[in-house]
Amino acid sequence: MLADDWTMLHLAIGLPLAAWAIVLEREILRCVVALCLGDRIFEIRVGAGRTRAETRLGTIGLALAAWPVAGETLSRSNSPRHHRIGRTGIAVAPLLVQAAWFWGRTLTQGGPYLDRLAEPLSPLAYLDLANALLLFLHALLAIKLPGGLKTDVR
C-alpha cells in the first residue's frame, strides 16, 4: 500500500511540474523559431486558462496561466510573403521536437519509463510521461485559449 501512495504522491506533484517544463520548452522553442524567421515577439503565454501572473521583459509580455496543458507565442512577420510558412514552422516545431524525444526514448530505452514512477525520485520518468501526454494531446485535440485562439496545428 505504501508504494501505491508513494506513486500517487509523485504523480500529483511530479507530473504537473514536468508538464510545466514541457509547455515552457515548447514556448521557448516557438520564440526561437519566430526570431529565426525574423518575426517580432509580442507575448509569450505559458499555460492555459485564467492568467495567474503577468510581467514584461522589455517589449515582450510574459504571462503564466493556471493549467500546464498549452501555451502561445504571439508574433508577427515583417514579410507578408512568408507569413504562412512561418506560422506553420512556429506551430509544428515543438511537435517535431516532442515527437523526436518520444520516439528516441522509446527506441533507446524501451518506452517512456512508466515503471520508474514508483521509484523515490524519477524526474526523467515524469518528463517522459508529460511529454507523451502533451504530444498526443496537442497532435490530436485543439485546446481553446483566451481570445478564441486554438492550439490546433492541423
C-alpha positions in Angstrom: 0.0 0.0 0.0 2.9 2.4 0.8 4.2 2.0 -2.8 0.9 3.0 -4.2 0.6 6.0 -2.0 4.2 7.0 -3.0 3.4 6.6 -6.7 0.2 8.8 -6.3 2.1 11.5 -4.4 4.8 11.5 -7.1 2.2 11.7 -9.9 0.3 14.5 -8.1 3.5 16.6 -7.8 5.9 15.4 -10.4 3.6 15.1 -13.4 2.3 18.7 -13.2 5.9 20.1 -12.7 7.1 18.1 -15.7 4.1 19.3 -17.8 5.0 22.9 -16.9 8.6 22.2 -18.0 7.4 20.8 -21.3 5.0 23.7 -22.0 7.8 26.2 -21.2 10.1 24.4 -23.5 7.5 24.5 -26.3 7.0 28.2 -26.0 10.8 28.9 -25.8 11.2 26.9 -29.0 8.4 28.8 -30.7 10.0 32.0 -29.7 13.4 30.9 -31.1 11.8 29.8 -34.3 9.9 33.0 -34.7 13.1 35.1 -34.1 15.0 33.0 -36.6 12.3 33.7 -39.1 12.6 37.5 -38.4 9.3 37.8 -36.6 8.7 40.3 -33.8 7.6 38.7 -30.5 4.7 40.4 -28.7 3.7 38.0 -26.0 4.6 34.6 -24.5 1.9 32.8 -22.6 2.7 29.6 -20.6 -0.3 27.6 -19.6 -4.0 27.7 -20.4 -6.9 29.1 -18.5 -7.0 32.2 -16.3 -3.9 34.3 -16.1 -2.2 34.0 -12.7 0.8 36.2 -13.2 1.9 38.8 -15.8 5.1 40.8 -16.4 7.0 42.4 -19.2 10.5 41.7 -20.5 11.3 44.8 -22.5 8.5 45.0 -25.1 7.5 41.3 -24.7 4.6 40.4 -22.4 5.0 37.3 -20.3 2.0 35.5 -18.8 1.6 32.5 -16.6 -1.8 30.8 -16.7 -3.4 28.2 -14.5 -3.1 24.9 -16.4 0.0 23.3 -17.8 -1.5 22.0 -21.0 -0.8 24.6 -23.6 0.8 28.0 -24.3 1.1 30.5 -27.1 3.7 32.8 -28.5 2.2 35.9 -30.3 4.5 37.1 -33.1 4.1 38.9 -36.4 6.1 38.6 -39.5 7.7 41.5 -41.3 7.3 39.7 -44.6 3.8 39.1 -45.9 5.2 36.7 -48.4 6.4 34.1 -45.9 3.7 34.6 -43.3 2.0 31.2 -43.8 5.3 29.2 -44.0 6.5 31.0 -40.8 3.2 30.3 -38.9 3.4 26.6 -39.9 7.0 26.4 -38.7 6.2 28.0 -35.4 3.3 25.7 -34.9 4.9 22.5 -35.9 8.5 22.9 -34.5 7.5 22.0 -30.9 5.6 18.9 -32.0 8.6 17.7 -34.1 10.9 18.1 -31.1 8.5 16.3 -28.8 8.0 13.5 -31.3 11.7 13.1 -31.7 12.1 12.9 -27.9 9.3 10.4 -27.6 10.5 8.1 -30.3 14.1 8.5 -29.3 13.3 7.5 -25.7 11.0 4.7 -26.9 13.5 3.2 -29.2 16.6 3.5 -27.0 15.0 2.8 -23.6 12.1 0.6 -24.5 9.4 3.1 -23.5 8.8 6.3 -21.6 9.9 4.8 -18.2 6.4 4.3 -16.8 7.7 1.6 -14.5 10.2 4.0 -12.8 7.4 6.3 -11.5 7.3 4.1 -8.3 10.9 5.0 -7.5 11.7 7.7 -5.0 12.9 10.3 -7.4 12.5 9.9 -11.2 12.3 13.3 -12.9 13.1 11.8 -16.3 10.1 9.5 -16.0 7.8 12.4 -15.2 9.3 14.3 -18.2 8.8 11.3 -20.5 5.2 10.8 -19.3 4.3 14.5 -19.6 6.0 14.7 -23.0 4.0 11.7 -24.3 0.7 13.0 -22.9 1.2 16.6 -24.2 2.4 15.3 -27.5 -0.7 13.3 -28.2 -2.9 15.9 -26.6 -1.6 18.7 -28.9 -1.4 16.4 -32.0 -5.0 15.2 -31.7 -7.0 17.9 -29.9 -7.4 21.6 -30.2 -7.2 23.4 -26.9 -9.1 26.7 -26.8 -7.2 29.6 -25.3 -8.5 33.1 -24.3 -9.3 35.3 -27.2 -10.6 32.5 -29.3 -7.1 31.1 -30.2 -6.7 27.3 -30.5 -3.6 25.2 -30.2 -4.6 23.1 -33.3 -1.8 22.6 -35.8 -4.0 21.0 -38.5 
